[in-house]
Coordinates of C-alpha atoms in Angstrom, one line a residue:
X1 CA -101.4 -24.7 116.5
X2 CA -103.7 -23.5 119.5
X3 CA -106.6 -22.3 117.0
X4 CA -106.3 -25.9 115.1
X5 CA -106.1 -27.9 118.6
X6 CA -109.1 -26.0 119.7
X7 CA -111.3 -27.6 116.8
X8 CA -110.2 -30.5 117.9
X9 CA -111.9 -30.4 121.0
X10 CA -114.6 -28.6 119.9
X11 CA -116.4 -30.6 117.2
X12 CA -116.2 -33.3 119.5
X13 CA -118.1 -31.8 122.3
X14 CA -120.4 -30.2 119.4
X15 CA -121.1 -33.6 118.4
X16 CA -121.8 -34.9 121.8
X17 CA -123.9 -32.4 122.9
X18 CA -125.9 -33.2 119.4
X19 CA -126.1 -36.7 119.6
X20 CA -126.1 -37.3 123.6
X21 CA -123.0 -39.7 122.8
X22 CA -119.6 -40.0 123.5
X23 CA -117.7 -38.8 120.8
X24 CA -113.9 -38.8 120.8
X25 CA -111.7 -41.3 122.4
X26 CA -109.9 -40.4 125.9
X27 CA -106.5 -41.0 124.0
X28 CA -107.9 -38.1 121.2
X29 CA -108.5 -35.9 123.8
X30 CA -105.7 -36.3 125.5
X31 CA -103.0 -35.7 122.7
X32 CA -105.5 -32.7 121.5
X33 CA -105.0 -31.4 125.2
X34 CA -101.7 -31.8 124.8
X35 CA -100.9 -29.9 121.4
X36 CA -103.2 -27.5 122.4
X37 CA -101.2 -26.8 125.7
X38 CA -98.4 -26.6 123.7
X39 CA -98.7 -24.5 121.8
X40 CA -99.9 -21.4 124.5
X41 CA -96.4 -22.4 126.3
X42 CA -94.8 -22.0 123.4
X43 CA -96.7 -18.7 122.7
X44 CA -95.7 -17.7 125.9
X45 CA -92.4 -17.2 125.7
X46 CA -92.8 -15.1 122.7
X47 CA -92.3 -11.4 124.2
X48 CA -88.9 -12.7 126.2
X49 CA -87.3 -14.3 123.0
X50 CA -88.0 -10.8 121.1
X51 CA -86.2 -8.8 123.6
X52 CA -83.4 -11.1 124.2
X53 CA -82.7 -10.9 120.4
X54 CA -83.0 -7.2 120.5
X55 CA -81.1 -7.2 123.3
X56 CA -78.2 -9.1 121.3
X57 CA -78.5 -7.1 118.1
X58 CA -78.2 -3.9 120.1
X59 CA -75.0 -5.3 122.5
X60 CA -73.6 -7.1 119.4
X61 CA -74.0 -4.1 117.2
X62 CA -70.9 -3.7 115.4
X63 CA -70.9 -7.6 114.7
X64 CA -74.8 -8.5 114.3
X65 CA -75.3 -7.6 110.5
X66 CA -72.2 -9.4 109.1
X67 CA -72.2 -12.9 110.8
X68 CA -75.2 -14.6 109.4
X69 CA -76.1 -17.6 111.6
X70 CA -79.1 -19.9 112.3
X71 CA -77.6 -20.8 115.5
X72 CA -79.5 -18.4 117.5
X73 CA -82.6 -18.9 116.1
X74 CA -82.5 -22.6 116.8
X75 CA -81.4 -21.9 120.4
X76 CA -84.7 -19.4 120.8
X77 CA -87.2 -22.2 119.5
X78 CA -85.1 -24.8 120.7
X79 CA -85.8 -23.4 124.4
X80 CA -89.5 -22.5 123.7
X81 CA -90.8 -25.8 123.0
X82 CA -88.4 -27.8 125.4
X83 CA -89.7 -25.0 128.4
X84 CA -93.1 -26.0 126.8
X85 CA -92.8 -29.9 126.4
X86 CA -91.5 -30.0 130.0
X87 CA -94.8 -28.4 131.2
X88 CA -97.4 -30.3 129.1
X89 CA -95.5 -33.2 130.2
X90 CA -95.6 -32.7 134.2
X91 CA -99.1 -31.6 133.7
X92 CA -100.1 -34.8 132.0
X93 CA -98.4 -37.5 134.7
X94 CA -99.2 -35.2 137.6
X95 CA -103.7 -34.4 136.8
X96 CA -105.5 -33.0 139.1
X97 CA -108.3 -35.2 139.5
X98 CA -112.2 -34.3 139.9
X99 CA -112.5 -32.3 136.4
X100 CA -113.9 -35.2 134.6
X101 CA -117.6 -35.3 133.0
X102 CA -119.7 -37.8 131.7
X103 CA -119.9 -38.4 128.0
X104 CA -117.6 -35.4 127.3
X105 CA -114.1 -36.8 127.4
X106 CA -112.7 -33.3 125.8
X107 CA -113.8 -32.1 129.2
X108 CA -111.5 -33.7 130.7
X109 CA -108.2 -31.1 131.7
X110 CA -105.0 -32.2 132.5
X111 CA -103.1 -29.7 135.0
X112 CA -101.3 -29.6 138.0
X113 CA -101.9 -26.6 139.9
X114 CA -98.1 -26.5 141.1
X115 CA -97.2 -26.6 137.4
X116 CA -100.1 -23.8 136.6
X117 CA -99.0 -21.5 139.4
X118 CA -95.3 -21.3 138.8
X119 CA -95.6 -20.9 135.0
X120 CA -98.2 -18.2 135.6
X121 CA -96.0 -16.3 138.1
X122 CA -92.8 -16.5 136.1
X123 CA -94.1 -15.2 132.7
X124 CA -95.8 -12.3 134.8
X125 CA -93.0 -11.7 135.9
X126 CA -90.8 -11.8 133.0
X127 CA -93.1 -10.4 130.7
X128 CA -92.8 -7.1 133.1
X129 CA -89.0 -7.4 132.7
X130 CA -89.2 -8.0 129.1
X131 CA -91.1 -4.7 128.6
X132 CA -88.9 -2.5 130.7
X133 CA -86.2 -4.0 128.8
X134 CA -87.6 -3.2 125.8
X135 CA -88.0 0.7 126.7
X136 CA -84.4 0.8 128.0
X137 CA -83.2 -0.8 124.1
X138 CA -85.5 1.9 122.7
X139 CA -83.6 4.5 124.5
X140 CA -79.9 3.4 123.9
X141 CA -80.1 2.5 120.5
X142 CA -81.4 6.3 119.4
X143 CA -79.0 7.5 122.0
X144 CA -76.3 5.4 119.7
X145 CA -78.0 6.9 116.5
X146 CA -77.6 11.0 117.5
X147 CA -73.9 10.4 118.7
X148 CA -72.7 8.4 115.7
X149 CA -74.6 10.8 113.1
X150 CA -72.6 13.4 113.9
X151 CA -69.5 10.9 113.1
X152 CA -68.7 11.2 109.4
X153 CA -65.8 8.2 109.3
X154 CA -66.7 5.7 107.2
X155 CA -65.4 3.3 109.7
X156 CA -68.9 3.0 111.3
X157 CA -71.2 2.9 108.2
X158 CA -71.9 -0.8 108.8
X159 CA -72.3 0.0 113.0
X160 CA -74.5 3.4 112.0
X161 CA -76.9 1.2 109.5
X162 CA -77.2 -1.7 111.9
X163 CA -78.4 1.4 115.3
X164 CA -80.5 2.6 112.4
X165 CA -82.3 -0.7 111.6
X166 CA -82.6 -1.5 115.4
X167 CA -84.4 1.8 116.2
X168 CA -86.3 1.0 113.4
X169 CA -87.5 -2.4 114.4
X170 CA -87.7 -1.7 118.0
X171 CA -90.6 1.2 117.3
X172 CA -92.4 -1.5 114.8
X173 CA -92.6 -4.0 117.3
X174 CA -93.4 -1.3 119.9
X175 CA -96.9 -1.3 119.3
X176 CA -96.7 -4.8 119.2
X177 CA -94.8 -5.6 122.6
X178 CA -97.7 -3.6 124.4
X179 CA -100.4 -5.2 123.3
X180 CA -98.7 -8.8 123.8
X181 CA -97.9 -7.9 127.4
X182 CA -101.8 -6.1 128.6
X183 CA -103.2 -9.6 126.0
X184 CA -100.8 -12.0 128.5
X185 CA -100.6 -10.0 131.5
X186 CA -105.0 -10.2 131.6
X187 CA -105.1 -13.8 130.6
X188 CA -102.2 -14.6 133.2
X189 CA -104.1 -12.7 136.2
X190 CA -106.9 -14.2 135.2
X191 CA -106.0 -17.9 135.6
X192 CA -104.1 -17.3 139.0
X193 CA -107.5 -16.2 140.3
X194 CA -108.5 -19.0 138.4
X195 CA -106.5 -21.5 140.6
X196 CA -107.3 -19.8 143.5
X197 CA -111.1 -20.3 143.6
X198 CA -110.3 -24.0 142.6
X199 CA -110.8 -25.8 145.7
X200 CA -114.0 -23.9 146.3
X201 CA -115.6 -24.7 142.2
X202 CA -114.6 -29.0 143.1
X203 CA -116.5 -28.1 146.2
X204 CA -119.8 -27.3 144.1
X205 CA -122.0 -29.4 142.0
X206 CA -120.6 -31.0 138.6
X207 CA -122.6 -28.5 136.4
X208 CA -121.4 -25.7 138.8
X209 CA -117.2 -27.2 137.9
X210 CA -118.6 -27.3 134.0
X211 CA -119.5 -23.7 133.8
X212 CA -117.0 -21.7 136.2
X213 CA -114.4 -24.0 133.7
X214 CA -116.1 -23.3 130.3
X215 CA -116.0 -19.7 131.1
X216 CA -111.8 -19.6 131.9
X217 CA -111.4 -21.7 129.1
X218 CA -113.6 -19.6 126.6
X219 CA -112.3 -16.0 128.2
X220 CA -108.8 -17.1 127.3
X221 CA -109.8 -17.9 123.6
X222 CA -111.6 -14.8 122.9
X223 CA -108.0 -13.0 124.3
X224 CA -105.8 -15.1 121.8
X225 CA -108.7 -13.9 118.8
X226 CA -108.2 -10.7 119.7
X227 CA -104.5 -10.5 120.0
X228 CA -104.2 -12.8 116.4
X229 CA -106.7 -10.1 114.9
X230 CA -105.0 -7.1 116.4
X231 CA -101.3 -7.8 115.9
X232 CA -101.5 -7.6 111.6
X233 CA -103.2 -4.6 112.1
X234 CA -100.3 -3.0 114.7
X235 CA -98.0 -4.3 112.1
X236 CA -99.3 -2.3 109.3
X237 CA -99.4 0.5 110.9
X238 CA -96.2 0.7 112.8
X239 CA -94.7 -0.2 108.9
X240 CA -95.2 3.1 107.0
X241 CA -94.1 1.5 103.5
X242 CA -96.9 -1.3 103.8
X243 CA -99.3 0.9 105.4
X244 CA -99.4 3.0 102.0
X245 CA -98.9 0.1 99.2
X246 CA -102.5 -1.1 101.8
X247 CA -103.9 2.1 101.2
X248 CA -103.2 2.0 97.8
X249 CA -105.4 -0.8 97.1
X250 CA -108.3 0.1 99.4
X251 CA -107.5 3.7 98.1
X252 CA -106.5 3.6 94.8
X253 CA -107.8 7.0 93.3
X254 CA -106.8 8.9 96.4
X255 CA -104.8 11.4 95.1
X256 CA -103.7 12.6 98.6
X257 CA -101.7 8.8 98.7
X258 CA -99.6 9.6 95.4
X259 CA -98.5 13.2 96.4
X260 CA -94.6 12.6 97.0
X261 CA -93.5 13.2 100.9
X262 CA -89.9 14.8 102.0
X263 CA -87.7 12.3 102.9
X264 CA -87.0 12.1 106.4
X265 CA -83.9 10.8 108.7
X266 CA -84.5 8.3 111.5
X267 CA -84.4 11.5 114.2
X268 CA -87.4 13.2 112.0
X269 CA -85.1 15.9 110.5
X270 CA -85.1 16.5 106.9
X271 CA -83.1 14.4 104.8
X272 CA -82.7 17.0 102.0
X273 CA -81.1 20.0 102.9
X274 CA -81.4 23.4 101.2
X275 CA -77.9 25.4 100.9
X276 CA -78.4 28.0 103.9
X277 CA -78.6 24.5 106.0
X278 CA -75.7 22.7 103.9
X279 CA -73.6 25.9 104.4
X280 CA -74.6 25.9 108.6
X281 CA -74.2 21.9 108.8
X282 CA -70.6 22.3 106.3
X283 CA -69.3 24.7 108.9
X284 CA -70.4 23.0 112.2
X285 CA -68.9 20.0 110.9
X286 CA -65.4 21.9 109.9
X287 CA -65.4 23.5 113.8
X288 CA -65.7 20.1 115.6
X289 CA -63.1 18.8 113.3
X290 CA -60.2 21.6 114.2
X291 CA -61.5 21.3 117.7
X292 CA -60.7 17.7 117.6
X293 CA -56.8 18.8 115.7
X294 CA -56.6 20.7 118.8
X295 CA -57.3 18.5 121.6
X296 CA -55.0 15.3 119.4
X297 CA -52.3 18.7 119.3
X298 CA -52.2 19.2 123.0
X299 CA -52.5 15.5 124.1
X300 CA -49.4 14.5 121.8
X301 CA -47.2 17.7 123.7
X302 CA -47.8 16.6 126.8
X303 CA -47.2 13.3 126.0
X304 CA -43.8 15.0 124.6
X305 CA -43.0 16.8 127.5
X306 CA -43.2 13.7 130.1
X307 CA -41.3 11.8 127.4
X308 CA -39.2 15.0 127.8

């Protein structure tokens, strides 16, 4: 939505420039102003709603794979584009005035510096708590996946799969996380210095306002291509199954890409065992077992002897 609301301020200023006309209606740029806002306020919110549904898969473990719901997805977009209406629509009624340029309506911005300041400040800020977060989640869940792989009830299968997946899809969207967060985190610092130096750009000649503006506007686009061109490529590469069927097509006569590779658990020990290790891992098992028996032993005579 930002890329397509972006050509449609573009090709009108393209076709002003070109003609030395006024092309596009105030009301066209307005609503394109509008959608395109959208859309980053939207975007913005992205790395907080990822960790707050990690954070409920991974608190909600033992109940997150069997309840299938659409509630909270709803809720998460639900509260991205009502926190993202609510913006676009105080920066619409409450303009700062002065950024207005003859025969270029598309020029025209509509923000509130109040508005721009707070939003910039609180998704720094939350985008450095969603990333510390993030780390912590990383941490418990293969915390939760070395205790319960020991555990050979089949009580926990369903809880053991679901740690499993969740360690899984936290180190996919590792990558992914940081490259969001230094992406936001540079475009965020660099509108608040942005807004600071406004007073002193309205102070300076009107070409002066259209350049120092051009170049915010343009540095921010070049940051969203790079982050839409780097994420699939962080993707396939954190997902080793699709980074191979890719190198099978760029690859296909690589023989290196068909030679078969041990299976491996989610710790990086080896799946397959050979019988010295199934002997070792039979035995170990067996000793925490009867060690178990003899702790359950003692607890139920002493609970005999105060019943006693």
């Amino acid at each position: 939505m930002v890329i397509l609301s972006r050509y449609f301020i573009i090709i009108p200023l393209l076709l002003s420039y070109l003609t030395n006309d006024v092309i596009g209606t105030p009301l066209w740029c307005r609503g394109a102003k509008a959608l395109h806002d959208t859309g980053v306020y939207v975007g913005a919110l992205d790395m907080i709603v990822l960790v707050a549904e990690r954070t409920i898969a991974t608190v909600f473990v033992r109940i997150y794979e069997k309840k299938k719901t659409k509630t909270l997805g709803l809720f998460f977009v639900s509260l991205q584009w009502i926190f993202a209406l609510l913006f676009v629509v105080f920066n619409q009624t409450h303009a700062i005035t002065g950024l207005s340029y003859y025969r270029l309506p598309c020029r025209r911005e509509y923000l509130s510096l109040m508005a721009v300041r707070i939003f910039m400040w609180t998704i720094l800020a939350s985008n450095m708590v969603a990333i510390i977060v993030f780390v912590i989640l990383l941490h418990i869940n293969k915390k939760r996946y070395e205790y319960y792989n020991t555990e050979f009830s089949n009580k926990y299968l369903s809880e053991r799969y679901q740690i499993a997946e969740n360690v899984r899809t936290t180190r996919l969207l590792y990558p992914l996380m940081l490259a969001y967060f230094l992406v936001s985190s540079t475009a965020i610092i660099m509108f608040i210095v942005s807004a600071f130096v406004h007073k002193r750009i309205l102070q300076t000649t009107e070409i002066e306002r259209f350049k120092q503006t051009s170049y915010v506007g343009h540095f921010f686009d070049i940051l969203f291509a790079l982050l839409a061109i780097i994420f699939p490529h962080l993707a396939v590469y954190g997902h080793h199954s699709l980074l191979r069927e890719f190198k099978k097509i760029f690859k296909p006569n690589n023989p290196s890409s068909r030679e078969p590779k041990p299976p491996k658990r989610l710790d990086g020990k080896q799946l397959i065992m050979n019988s010295a290790e199934e002997r070792e891992l039979h035995f170990t098992n067996l000793q925490s077992q009867w060690s178990s028996k003899k702790i359950y032993k003692k607890r139920d005579s002493n609970r005999s002897l105060l019943k006693g």
